[in-house]
Amino acid sequence: MLDVPLLIGGQSRPAGDGRTFERRNPVTGEVVSTVAAATLEDADAAVAAAQAAFPAWSALAPNERRTRLLKAAEQLQANSARFIAAAGETGAMANWYGFNVKLAANILREAASMTTQITGQVIPSDMPGSFAMALRQPCGVVLGIAPWNAPVILATRAIAMPLACGNTVVLKASELSPAVHRLIGQILHEAGLGDGVVNVISNAPADAPAIVERLIANPAVRRVNFTGSTHVGRIVGELSARHLKPALLELGGKAPFIVLDDADLDAAVEAAAFGAYFNQGQICMSTERLIVDDKVADDFVARLTAKIATLHAGHPDDPASVLGSLVDVRAGERILGLIDDAVSHGATLVAGGQCEGSILQPTLLDHVTDRMRLYREESFGPVAVVVRANGDEALLRLANDSEFGLSSAIFSRDTGRALALAQRVESGICHINGPTVHDEAQMPFGGVKSSGYGSFGASASIDFFTQLRWVTLQNGPRHYPI
């Protein structure tokens, strides 16, 4: 069992009133972590610590920040086993957490490479003798709010570029993966970033609304970034707007996977299975809608059904398990409700649908229509639906018939044809002949519509995590009208 204190100003601290909460393994029910439940005063203290650390961190030479971030990346990767040991918080497979650590280390390395790329410009001025500049400077304290589903990747992403830009950070840990998020802060501190540069707050689930509002309202917090559900993202966006704080929001998805009539079906099936079922479909980019041309739909469904038969979900420690657990039993109950609704309205359950506790077998439904909740609602589980249509334009209309717009994919042997469609798909990300689930540290990552706004990823996020300032230098006398 892991003990998870707060990290404030470089110090491990209990909650101000001594309260804790427990995070249990969703498969076994065993307590994985006992976690400090921060008070509002603890939230204030974390922001104060970040504010106190800001002058020194922001004043560091860019190559010194680079050196410290690179060391943090090495330390993070060297502690992979410690992260995997905490995988029981979410019931995930060890390979998923191992992948998380690898990509998170790359996120830190990419951020390190950006410290010398935060540039401004000289702007011609009409004022005689005026030398005008646009300078990008650190904002101050950045609040990062990270989710549980890709806990190392997404918490590191909430921290890395803000740090590279010269800001200090308060990370609000997820209530479902608090030990992992606290460990990230601890490793970064041990790597020598400095006291208070990264602070980590954990809170009891019932306290989340009050803690988040207190953090956003704090005058020292200058930027907010949030990754999570669209429902909570709207709340974070509204709170941030109320306090005039820019917010970067990466929210839910309902990724369309378009299969044209000339697609390589074997390649499409491999990508679809990975995109729909990896990490039990609990990824914002997960393939949820398989939009398939009628000419190849029967063949595609048959091949995907055979692939699904090889993807057994079970206890993450069982060598026979390819897939692991959902985050909790309630997730399984919610998803079963979506499946039952689809079947009751005429969908065909092709594979899966069996759920035991938090273990849901990979599921495929065919002949899904807009009368069914699964057509529009994000399942956030190992469920994919087949929606059929004739011709590229009809497939495109179905792909865009969603409030979400994060990731998408198109499979076709004619790459020109696919690229023309990709430019019309309403999503922040589109992969041709690749899965909807794909991430690299240097890429711009963000969505449109109800999937949020703004982009994470190296140079794409410099604009957000810096303040653009107009600075002039007057050389010689200046004429004034009065």
Coordinates of N, CA and C in Angstrom, one line a residue, residues 146-358:
A146 N -4.9 17.0 -14.4 CA -4.7 15.8 -15.2 C -5.6 14.7 -14.9
P147 N -5.9 13.8 -15.8 CA -6.8 12.7 -15.6 C -6.0 11.4 -15.3
W148 N -6.8 10.3 -15.1 CA -6.3 9.0 -14.6 C -5.9 8.1 -15.7
N149 N -6.5 8.2 -16.9 CA -6.5 7.2 -17.9 C -5.1 7.0 -18.6
A150 N -4.4 8.0 -18.8 CA -3.0 7.9 -19.2 C -2.2 8.8 -18.2
P151 N -2.1 8.3 -17.0 CA -1.7 9.2 -15.9 C -0.3 9.8 -16.0
V152 N 0.7 9.0 -16.4 CA 2.0 9.6 -16.5 C 2.1 10.5 -17.7
I153 N 1.6 10.1 -18.8 CA 1.7 11.0 -20.0 C 1.0 12.3 -19.8
L154 N -0.2 12.3 -19.3 CA -1.0 13.5 -19.3 C -0.7 14.4 -18.1
A155 N -0.2 13.9 -17.0 CA 0.2 14.7 -15.9 C 1.5 15.4 -16.3
T156 N 2.4 14.6 -17.0 CA 3.7 15.2 -17.4 C 3.5 16.3 -18.5
R157 N 2.5 16.0 -19.4 CA 2.2 17.0 -20.4 C 1.6 18.3 -19.8
A158 N 0.9 18.2 -18.6 CA 0.4 19.4 -18.0 C 1.5 20.2 -17.3
I159 N 2.7 19.6 -17.2 CA 3.8 20.3 -16.4 C 4.9 20.7 -17.4
A160 N 5.2 19.9 -18.4 CA 6.5 20.1 -19.1 C 6.7 21.4 -19.8
M161 N 5.7 21.7 -20.7 CA 5.9 23.0 -21.4 C 5.7 24.2 -20.6
P162 N 4.8 24.2 -19.6 CA 4.8 25.4 -18.7 C 6.2 25.6 -18.0
L163 N 6.9 24.5 -17.6 CA 8.2 24.6 -17.0 C 9.2 25.1 -18.0
A164 N 9.2 24.6 -19.2 CA 10.1 25.0 -20.3 C 10.0 26.5 -20.6
C165 N 8.8 27.0 -20.5 CA 8.5 28.4 -20.8 C 8.9 29.3 -19.6
G166 N 9.3 28.8 -18.5 CA 9.7 29.6 -17.3 C 8.7 29.7 -16.2
N167 N 7.6 29.0 -16.3 CA 6.5 29.1 -15.3 C 6.8 28.1 -14.2
T168 N 6.1 28.2 -13.1 CA 6.0 27.2 -12.1 C 4.6 26.6 -12.1
V169 N 4.5 25.4 -11.4 CA 3.3 24.6 -11.6 C 2.7 24.1 -10.3
V170 N 1.3 24.1 -10.3 CA 0.6 23.3 -9.3 C -0.2 22.3 -10.1
L171 N 0.1 21.0 -9.8 CA -0.6 19.9 -10.5 C -1.7 19.4 -9.5
K172 N -3.0 19.5 -10.0 CA -4.0 18.8 -9.2 C -4.2 17.4 -9.7
A173 N -3.8 16.5 -8.8 CA -3.8 15.1 -9.1 C -5.2 14.5 -9.3
S174 N -5.4 13.5 -10.1 CA -6.7 12.8 -10.2 C -6.9 12.0 -9.0
E175 N -8.2 12.0 -8.6 CA -8.6 11.2 -7.4 C -8.4 9.7 -7.7
L176 N -8.3 9.3 -9.0 CA -8.2 7.9 -9.3 C -6.8 7.4 -9.6
S177 N -5.8 8.3 -9.7 CA -4.4 7.9 -9.8 C -3.5 8.8 -9.1
P178 N -3.8 9.1 -7.8 CA -3.1 10.1 -7.0 C -1.6 9.7 -6.8
A179 N -1.4 8.4 -6.6 CA 0.0 8.0 -6.3 C 0.9 8.2 -7.5
V180 N 0.4 8.0 -8.7 CA 1.2 8.2 -9.9 C 1.5 9.7 -10.1
H181 N 0.5 10.5 -9.9 CA 0.7 11.9 -10.1 C 1.6 12.5 -9.0
R182 N 1.5 12.0 -7.8 CA 2.4 12.5 -6.8 C 3.9 12.1 -7.1
L183 N 4.0 10.9 -7.6 CA 5.4 10.3 -7.9 C 6.0 11.2 -9.0
I184 N 5.3 11.7 -9.9 CA 5.8 12.5 -11.0 C 6.4 13.8 -10.3
G185 N 5.7 14.4 -9.4 CA 6.2 15.6 -8.8 C 7.4 15.3 -7.9
Q186 N 7.4 14.2 -7.2 CA 8.5 13.8 -6.4 C 9.8 13.6 -7.3
I187 N 9.7 12.9 -8.4 CA 10.8 12.7 -9.2 C 11.4 13.9 -9.8
L188 N 10.5 14.8 -10.3 CA 10.9 16.1 -10.8 C 11.7 16.9 -9.7
H189 N 11.1 16.9 -8.5 CA 11.8 17.6 -7.4 C 13.2 17.0 -7.1
E190 N 13.2 15.7 -7.1 CA 14.5 15.0 -6.8 C 15.5 15.2 -7.9
A191 N 15.0 15.5 -9.1 CA 16.0 15.8 -10.3 C 16.6 17.2 -10.2
G192 N 16.2 18.0 -9.2 CA 16.8 19.3 -9.0 C 16.1 20.5 -9.6
L193 N 14.8 20.4 -9.9 CA 14.2 21.5 -10.4 C 14.1 22.7 -9.4
G194 N 14.0 22.4 -8.2 CA 14.0 23.4 -7.1 C 12.7 23.4 -6.3
D195 N 12.8 23.8 -5.0 CA 11.6 23.8 -4.2 C 10.5 24.6 -4.7
G196 N 9.3 24.1 -4.8 CA 8.2 24.8 -5.2 C 8.0 25.0 -6.7
V197 N 8.9 24.5 -7.5 CA 8.8 24.6 -9.0 C 7.6 23.8 -9.4
V198 N 7.5 22.6 -8.9 CA 6.3 21.7 -9.1 C 5.7 21.3 -7.8
N199 N 4.4 21.6 -7.6 CA 3.7 21.2 -6.4 C 2.5 20.3 -6.8
V200 N 2.2 19.3 -5.9 CA 1.2 18.4 -6.3 C 0.1 18.3 -5.1
I201 N -1.1 18.6 -5.5 CA -2.2 18.6 -4.6 C -3.2 17.4 -4.9
S202 N -3.5 16.6 -3.9 CA -4.5 15.6 -4.1 C -5.7 15.9 -3.2
N203 N -6.9 15.5 -3.6 CA -8.1 15.8 -2.8 C -9.1 14.7 -2.9
A204 N -9.9 14.6 -1.8 CA -10.9 13.6 -1.8 C -11.9 13.9 -2.9
P205 N -12.5 12.9 -3.5 CA -13.4 13.1 -4.6 C -14.5 14.1 -4.3
A206 N -15.1 14.1 -3.2 CA -16.2 15.0 -2.9 C -15.7 16.5 -2.8
D207 N -14.4 16.7 -2.6 CA -13.9 18.0 -2.4 C -13.4 18.6 -3.7
A208 N -13.4 17.9 -4.8 CA -12.9 18.3 -6.1 C -13.4 19.7 -6.5
P209 N -14.8 19.9 -6.6 CA -15.3 21.1 -7.1 C -14.7 22.3 -6.3
A210 N -14.7 22.2 -5.0 CA -14.2 23.4 -4.2 C -12.7 23.6 -4.3
I211 N -12.0 22.5 -4.4 CA -10.5 22.7 -4.6 C -10.2 23.3 -5.9
V212 N -10.8 22.8 -7.0 CA -10.6 23.4 -8.3 C -11.0 24.8 -8.4
E213 N -12.1 25.2 -7.9 CA -12.5 26.6 -7.9 C -11.6 27.5 -7.1
R214 N -11.1 27.0 -6.0 CA -10.1 27.8 -5.2 C -8.8 28.0 -5.9
L215 N -8.4 26.9 -6.6 CA -7.1 27.1 -7.3 C -7.2 28.0 -8.5
I216 N -8.3 27.9 -9.3 CA -8.5 28.8 -10.4 C -8.7 30.2 -10.0
A217 N -9.4 30.4 -8.9 CA -9.6 31.8 -8.4 C -8.4 32.5 -7.9
N218 N -7.4 31.8 -7.5 CA -6.2 32.4 -6.9 C -5.6 33.4 -7.8
P219 N -5.4 34.6 -7.4 CA -4.8 35.6 -8.4 C -3.5 35.3 -8.9
A220 N -2.7 34.4 -8.2 CA -1.4 34.1 -8.7 C -1.4 33.1 -9.8
V221 N -2.5 32.4 -10.0 CA -2.6 31.4 -11.1 C -2.9 32.2 -12.4
R222 N -2.1 32.1 -13.4 CA -2.2 32.9 -14.6 C -2.7 32.1 -15.8
R223 N -2.5 30.8 -15.8 CA -2.9 29.9 -16.9 C -3.5 28.6 -16.3
V224 N -4.4 28.0 -17.0 CA -5.0 26.7 -16.6 C -5.0 25.8 -17.8
N225 N -4.6 24.5 -17.5 CA -4.7 23.5 -18.5 C -5.4 22.3 -17.9
F226 N -6.3 21.7 -18.7 CA -7.2 20.6 -18.2 C -7.3 19.6 -19.3
T227 N -7.1 18.3 -18.9 CA -7.4 17.2 -19.8 C -8.4 16.3 -19.0
G228 N -9.5 16.0 -19.7 CA -10.6 15.2 -19.1 C -11.9 15.2 -19.8
S229 N -12.9 14.9 -19.2 CA -14.2 14.8 -19.8 C -14.7 16.2 -20.3
T230 N -15.6 16.2 -21.3 CA -16.2 17.4 -21.8 C -17.0 18.1 -20.7
H231 N -17.8 17.3 -19.9 CA -18.6 17.8 -18.9 C -17.8 18.6 -17.9
V232 N -16.7 18.0 -17.4 CA -15.9 18.8 -16.4 C -15.1 19.9 -17.1
G233 N -14.7 19.7 -18.3 CA -14.0 20.7 -19.1 C -14.9 22.0 -19.2
R234 N -16.2 21.8 -19.4 CA -17.0 23.0 -19.5 C -17.0 23.8 -18.2
I235 N -17.0 23.1 -17.1 CA -16.9 23.7 -15.7 C -15.6 24.4 -15.6
V236 N -14.5 23.8 -15.9 CA -13.2 24.4 -15.8 C -13.1 25.6 -16.7
G237 N -13.6 25.5 -17.9 CA -13.6 26.7 -18.8 C -14.4 27.8 -18.3
E238 N -15.6 27.5 -17.7 CA -16.5 28.6 -17.2 C -15.8 29.3 -16.0
L239 N -15.2 28.5 -15.1 CA -14.5 29.1 -14.0 C -13.4 29.9 -14.4
S240 N -12.6 29.4 -15.4 CA -11.4 30.2 -15.8 C -11.9 31.5 -16.5
A241 N -13.0 31.4 -17.3 CA -13.4 32.7 -17.9 C -13.9 33.7 -16.9
R242 N -14.6 33.2 -15.8 CA -15.1 34.1 -14.8 C -13.9 34.8 -14.1
H243 N -12.8 34.2 -14.0 CA -11.6 34.9 -13.4 C -10.6 35.4 -14.5
L244 N -11.0 35.4 -15.7 CA -10.2 35.9 -16.8 C -8.9 35.2 -16.9
K245 N -8.9 33.9 -16.8 CA -7.7 33.0 -16.9 C -7.8 32.2 -18.2
P246 N -6.9 32.4 -19.1 CA -6.9 31.5 -20.3 C -6.8 30.0 -19.9
A247 N -7.6 29.2 -20.6 CA -7.6 27.8 -20.3 C -7.4 27.0 -21.6
L248 N -6.5 26.0 -21.5 CA -6.2 25.0 -22.6 C -7.0 23.8 -22.2
L249 N -7.9 23.3 -23.1 CA -8.8 22.2 -22.7 C -8.7 21.1 -23.8
E250 N -8.3 19.9 -23.3 CA -8.3 18.7 -24.1 C -9.3 17.8 -23.6
L251 N -10.5 17.6 -24.3 CA -11.6 16.9 -23.7 C -12.0 15.6 -24.4
G252 N -13.3 15.2 -24.3 CA -13.7 13.9 -24.8 C -13.6 13.7 -26.3
G253 N -13.8 12.5 -26.7 CA -13.8 12.2 -28.2 C -14.7 11.1 -28.5
K254 N -15.0 11.0 -29.8 CA -15.8 9.9 -30.3 C -15.2 9.6 -31.7
A255 N -14.0 9.1 -31.7 CA -13.2 9.1 -32.9 C -13.8 8.3 -34.0
P256 N -13.9 8.9 -35.2 CA -14.4 8.1 -36.4 C -13.2 7.5 -37.1
F257 N -13.4 6.3 -37.6 CA -12.4 5.5 -38.3 C -13.1 5.1 -39.6
I258 N -12.7 5.9 -40.7 CA -13.4 5.7 -42.0 C -12.7 4.7 -42.8
V259 N -13.4 3.7 -43.3 CA -12.9 2.6 -44.1 C -13.5 2.8 -45.5
L260 N -12.6 3.3 -46.5 CA -13.1 3.4 -47.9 C -13.2 2.1 -48.6
D261 N -13.8 2.1 -49.7 CA -14.0 0.8 -50.4 C -12.8 0.2 -51.0
D262 N -11.7 0.9 -51.0 CA -10.4 0.4 -51.6 C -9.4 0.2 -50.5
A263 N -9.8 0.2 -49.2 CA -8.9 0.1 -48.1 C -8.2 -1.3 -48.0
D264 N -7.0 -1.4 -47.5 CA -6.4 -2.6 -47.1 C -7.0 -3.1 -45.8
L265 N -7.9 -4.1 -45.9 CA -8.8 -4.4 -44.8 C -8.0 -5.0 -43.7
D266 N -6.9 -5.8 -44.0 CA -6.1 -6.4 -42.9 C -5.4 -5.3 -42.1
A267 N -4.9 -4.3 -42.8 CA -4.2 -3.2 -42.1 C -5.3 -2.4 -41.3
A268 N -6.4 -2.2 -41.9 CA -7.5 -1.5 -41.2 C -8.0 -2.2 -39.9
V269 N -8.1 -3.5 -40.0 CA -8.5 -4.3 -38.8 C -7.5 -4.2 -37.7
E270 N -6.2 -4.3 -38.0 CA -5.2 -4.2 -36.9 C -5.2 -2.8 -36.3
A271 N -5.4 -1.8 -37.1 CA -5.4 -0.4 -36.5 C -6.7 -0.2 -35.7
A272 N -7.8 -0.7 -36.2 CA -9.1 -0.5 -35.5 C -9.1 -1.2 -34.2
A273 N -8.6 -2.4 -34.2 CA -8.6 -3.2 -32.9 C -7.7 -2.5 -31.9
F274 N -6.5 -2.0 -32.3 CA -5.6 -1.3 -31.4 C -6.3 0.0 -30.9
G275 N -6.8 0.7 -31.8 CA -7.4 2.0 -31.5 C -8.7 1.9 -30.6
A276 N -9.4 0.8 -30.8 CA -10.7 0.7 -30.0 C -10.5 0.0 -28.7
Y277 N -9.5 -0.9 -28.5 CA -9.4 -1.7 -27.3 C -8.2 -1.6 -26.5
F278 N -7.1 -0.9 -27.0 CA -5.9 -0.7 -26.1 C -6.3 0.1 -24.9
N279 N -5.8 -0.3 -23.8 CA -6.1 0.3 -22.5 C -7.6 0.3 -22.3
Q280 N -8.3 -0.8 -22.8 CA -9.7 -1.0 -22.6 C -10.6 0.2 -23.1
G281 N -10.0 0.8 -24.2 CA -10.8 1.9 -24.8 C -10.8 3.2 -24.0
Q282 N -10.0 3.3 -23.0 CA -10.1 4.4 -22.0 C -9.0 5.4 -22.4
I283 N -9.1 5.9 -23.7 CA -8.2 6.9 -24.2 C -9.0 7.9 -24.9
C284 N -8.7 9.2 -24.8 CA -9.5 10.2 -25.5 C -9.6 10.0 -27.0
M285 N -8.5 9.4 -27.5 CA -8.4 9.2 -29.0 C -9.0 7.8 -29.4
S286 N -9.5 7.0 -28.5 CA -10.0 5.7 -28.8 C -11.0 5.7 -30.0
T287 N -10.8 4.6 -30.9 CA -11.7 4.5 -32.0 C -13.1 4.0 -31.5
E288 N -14.1 4.8 -31.7 CA -15.4 4.5 -31.2 C -16.4 4.2 -32.4
R289 N -16.2 4.9 -33.5 CA -17.1 4.8 -34.6 C -16.3 4.2 -35.9
L290 N -16.7 3.0 -36.3 CA -16.1 2.4 -37.5 C -17.1 2.7 -38.6
I291 N -16.7 3.7 -39.5 CA -17.6 4.2 -40.5 C -17.1 3.5 -41.8
V292 N -17.9 2.5 -42.3 CA -17.4 1.6 -43.3 C -18.2 1.6 -44.5
D293 N -17.6 1.7 -45.7 CA -18.3 1.6 -46.9 C -19.0 0.2 -47.0
D294 N -20.3 0.3 -47.5 CA -21.1 -0.9 -47.6 C -20.5 -2.0 -48.4
K295 N -19.7 -1.6 -49.4 CA -19.1 -2.6 -50.3 C -18.1 -3.5 -49.6
V296 N -17.5 -3.1 -48.5 CA -16.5 -3.9 -47.8 C -16.9 -4.2 -46.4
A297 N -18.1 -3.7 -46.0 CA -18.4 -3.8 -44.5 C -18.5 -5.2 -44.0
D298 N -19.2 -6.1 -44.8 CA -19.3 -7.5 -44.3 C -17.9 -8.1 -44.1
D299 N -17.1 -7.9 -45.0 CA -15.7 -8.5 -45.0 C -14.9 -7.9 -43.8
F300 N -15.0 -6.6 -43.7 CA -14.3 -5.9 -42.6 C -14.8 -6.4 -41.2
V301 N -16.1 -6.5 -41.0 CA -16.7 -6.9 -39.7 C -16.2 -8.4 -39.4
A302 N -16.2 -9.2 -40.4 CA -15.8 -10.6 -40.2 C -14.3 -10.7 -39.8
R303 N -13.5 -9.9 -40.4 CA -12.1 -9.9 -40.0 C -11.8 -9.3 -38.7
L304 N -12.6 -8.3 -38.3 CA -12.4 -7.6 -37.0 C -12.9 -8.5 -35.9
T305 N -14.0 -9.3 -36.2 CA -14.5 -10.2 -35.2 C -13.5 -11.3 -34.9
A306 N -12.8 -11.8 -35.9 CA -11.8 -12.8 -35.7 C -10.7 -12.2 -34.8
K307 N -10.3 -11.0 -35.1 CA -9.2 -10.3 -34.3 C -9.7 -10.2 -32.9
I308 N -10.9 -9.8 -32.6 CA -11.4 -9.5 -31.3 C -11.3 -10.8 -30.4
A309 N -11.5 -11.9 -31.1 CA -11.5 -13.2 -30.4 C -10.1 -13.5 -29.7
T310 N -9.1 -12.8 -30.2 CA -7.8 -13.0 -29.6 C -7.5 -12.0 -28.5
L311 N -8.4 -11.1 -28.2 CA -8.1 -10.1 -27.2 C -8.9 -10.3 -25.9
H312 N -8.4 -11.2 -25.1 CA -9.1 -11.6 -23.9 C -8.8 -10.5 -22.8
A313 N -9.9 -10.0 -22.1 CA -9.7 -9.1 -21.0 C -9.8 -9.9 -19.7
G314 N -8.9 -9.6 -18.8 CA -8.9 -10.3 -17.5 C -8.1 -9.5 -16.5
H315 N -7.8 -10.2 -15.4 CA -6.9 -9.6 -14.3 C -5.6 -9.2 -14.9
P316 N -5.1 -7.9 -14.7 CA -3.9 -7.5 -15.3 C -2.7 -8.4 -15.0
D317 N -2.7 -9.1 -13.9 CA -1.6 -9.9 -13.5 C -1.6 -11.3 -14.2
D318 N -2.7 -11.6 -14.8 CA -2.9 -12.9 -15.5 C -2.2 -12.9 -16.8
P319 N -1.2 -13.8 -17.0 CA -0.5 -13.9 -18.3 C -1.4 -14.1 -19.5
A320 N -2.6 -14.6 -19.3 CA -3.5 -14.8 -20.4 C -4.2 -13.6 -20.8
S321 N -4.1 -12.5 -20.0 CA -4.9 -11.3 -20.3 C -4.1 -10.4 -21.3
V322 N -4.8 -10.0 -22.4 CA -4.3 -9.1 -23.3 C -4.8 -7.7 -22.9
L323 N -6.0 -7.6 -22.4 CA -6.6 -6.4 -21.9 C -6.8 -6.5 -20.4
G324 N -6.9 -5.3 -19.8 CA -7.1 -5.3 -18.3 C -8.5 -4.9 -17.9
S325 N -8.5 -4.1 -16.8 CA -9.8 -3.7 -16.2 C -10.2 -2.3 -16.6
L326 N -11.5 -2.1 -16.5 CA -12.0 -0.7 -16.5 C -11.6 0.0 -15.2
V327 N -11.8 1.3 -15.1 CA -11.3 2.0 -14.0 C -12.1 1.7 -12.7
D328 N -13.4 1.2 -12.9 CA -14.2 0.8 -11.8 C -15.4 0.1 -12.3
V329 N -16.2 -0.5 -11.3 CA -17.3 -1.3 -11.7 C -18.4 -0.4 -12.3
R330 N -18.5 0.8 -11.8 CA -19.6 1.7 -12.3 C -19.4 2.0 -13.8
A331 N -18.1 2.0 -14.3 CA -17.9 2.2 -15.7 C -18.5 1.1 -16.5
G332 N -18.3 -0.1 -16.0 CA -18.9 -1.3 -16.7 C -20.4 -1.2 -16.7
E333 N -21.0 -0.9 -15.6 CA -22.5 -0.8 -15.6 C -23.0 0.3 -16.6
R334 N -22.3 1.4 -16.6 CA -22.7 2.5 -17.6 C -22.6 2.0 -19.0
I335 N -21.5 1.3 -19.3 CA -21.3 0.9 -20.7 C -22.3 -0.2 -21.1
L336 N -22.6 -1.1 -20.2 CA -23.6 -2.1 -20.5 C -24.9 -1.5 -20.8
G337 N -25.2 -0.4 -20.1 CA -26.5 0.3 -20.4 C -26.5 0.9 -21.8
L338 N -25.3 1.4 -22.3 CA -25.2 1.8 -23.7 C -25.4 0.7 -24.7
I339 N -24.8 -0.5 -24.4 CA -24.9 -1.6 -25.3 C -26.3 -2.1 -25.3
D340 N -26.9 -2.2 -24.2 CA -28.3 -2.7 -24.1 C -29.3 -1.8 -24.9
D341 N -29.0 -0.5 -24.8 CA -29.9 0.5 -25.6 C -29.7 0.3 -27.1
A342 N -28.5 0.1 -27.5 CA -28.2 -0.1 -28.9 C -28.9 -1.4 -29.5
V343 N -28.7 -2.5 -28.7 CA -29.3 -3.8 -29.1 C -30.9 -3.7 -29.2
S344 N -31.4 -3.0 -28.2 CA -32.9 -2.8 -28.1 C -33.4 -2.0 -29.3
H345 N -32.6 -1.2 -29.9 CA -33.0 -0.4 -31.0 C -32.6 -1.0 -32.4
G346 N -32.1 -2.3 -32.3 CA -31.8 -2.9 -33.6 C -30.4 -3.2 -34.0
A347 N -29.4 -2.8 -33.1 CA -28.0 -3.1 -33.4 C -27.8 -4.6 -33.2
T348 N -26.7 -5.1 -33.9 CA -26.3 -6.5 -33.8 C -25.1 -6.5 -32.9
L349 N -25.2 -7.3 -31.8 CA -24.0 -7.5 -31.0 C -23.1 -8.6 -31.6
V350 N -22.0 -8.2 -32.2 CA -21.2 -9.1 -33.0 C -20.2 -9.9 -32.1
A351 N -19.7 -9.2 -31.1 CA -18.6 -9.8 -30.2 C -18.7 -9.1 -28.9
G352 N -18.3 -9.8 -27.9 CA -18.2 -9.2 -26.5 C -19.5 -9.0 -25.9
G353 N -19.5 -7.9 -25.0 CA -20.7 -7.6 -24.2 C -20.7 -8.2 -22.9
Q354 N -19.8 -9.1 -22.6 CA -19.8 -9.8 -21.2 C -19.0 -8.9 -20.3
C355 N -19.6 -8.7 -19.1 CA -18.9 -7.9 -18.1 C -19.0 -8.6 -16.7
E356 N -17.8 -8.8 -16.1 CA -17.8 -9.3 -14.8 C -17.0 -8.4 -13.9
G357 N -17.8 -7.7 -13.0 CA -17.1 -6.7 -12.2 C -16.7 -5.5 -13.0
S358 N -15.4 -5.3 -13.0 CA -14.8 -4.2 -13.8 C -14.1 -4.7 -15.1

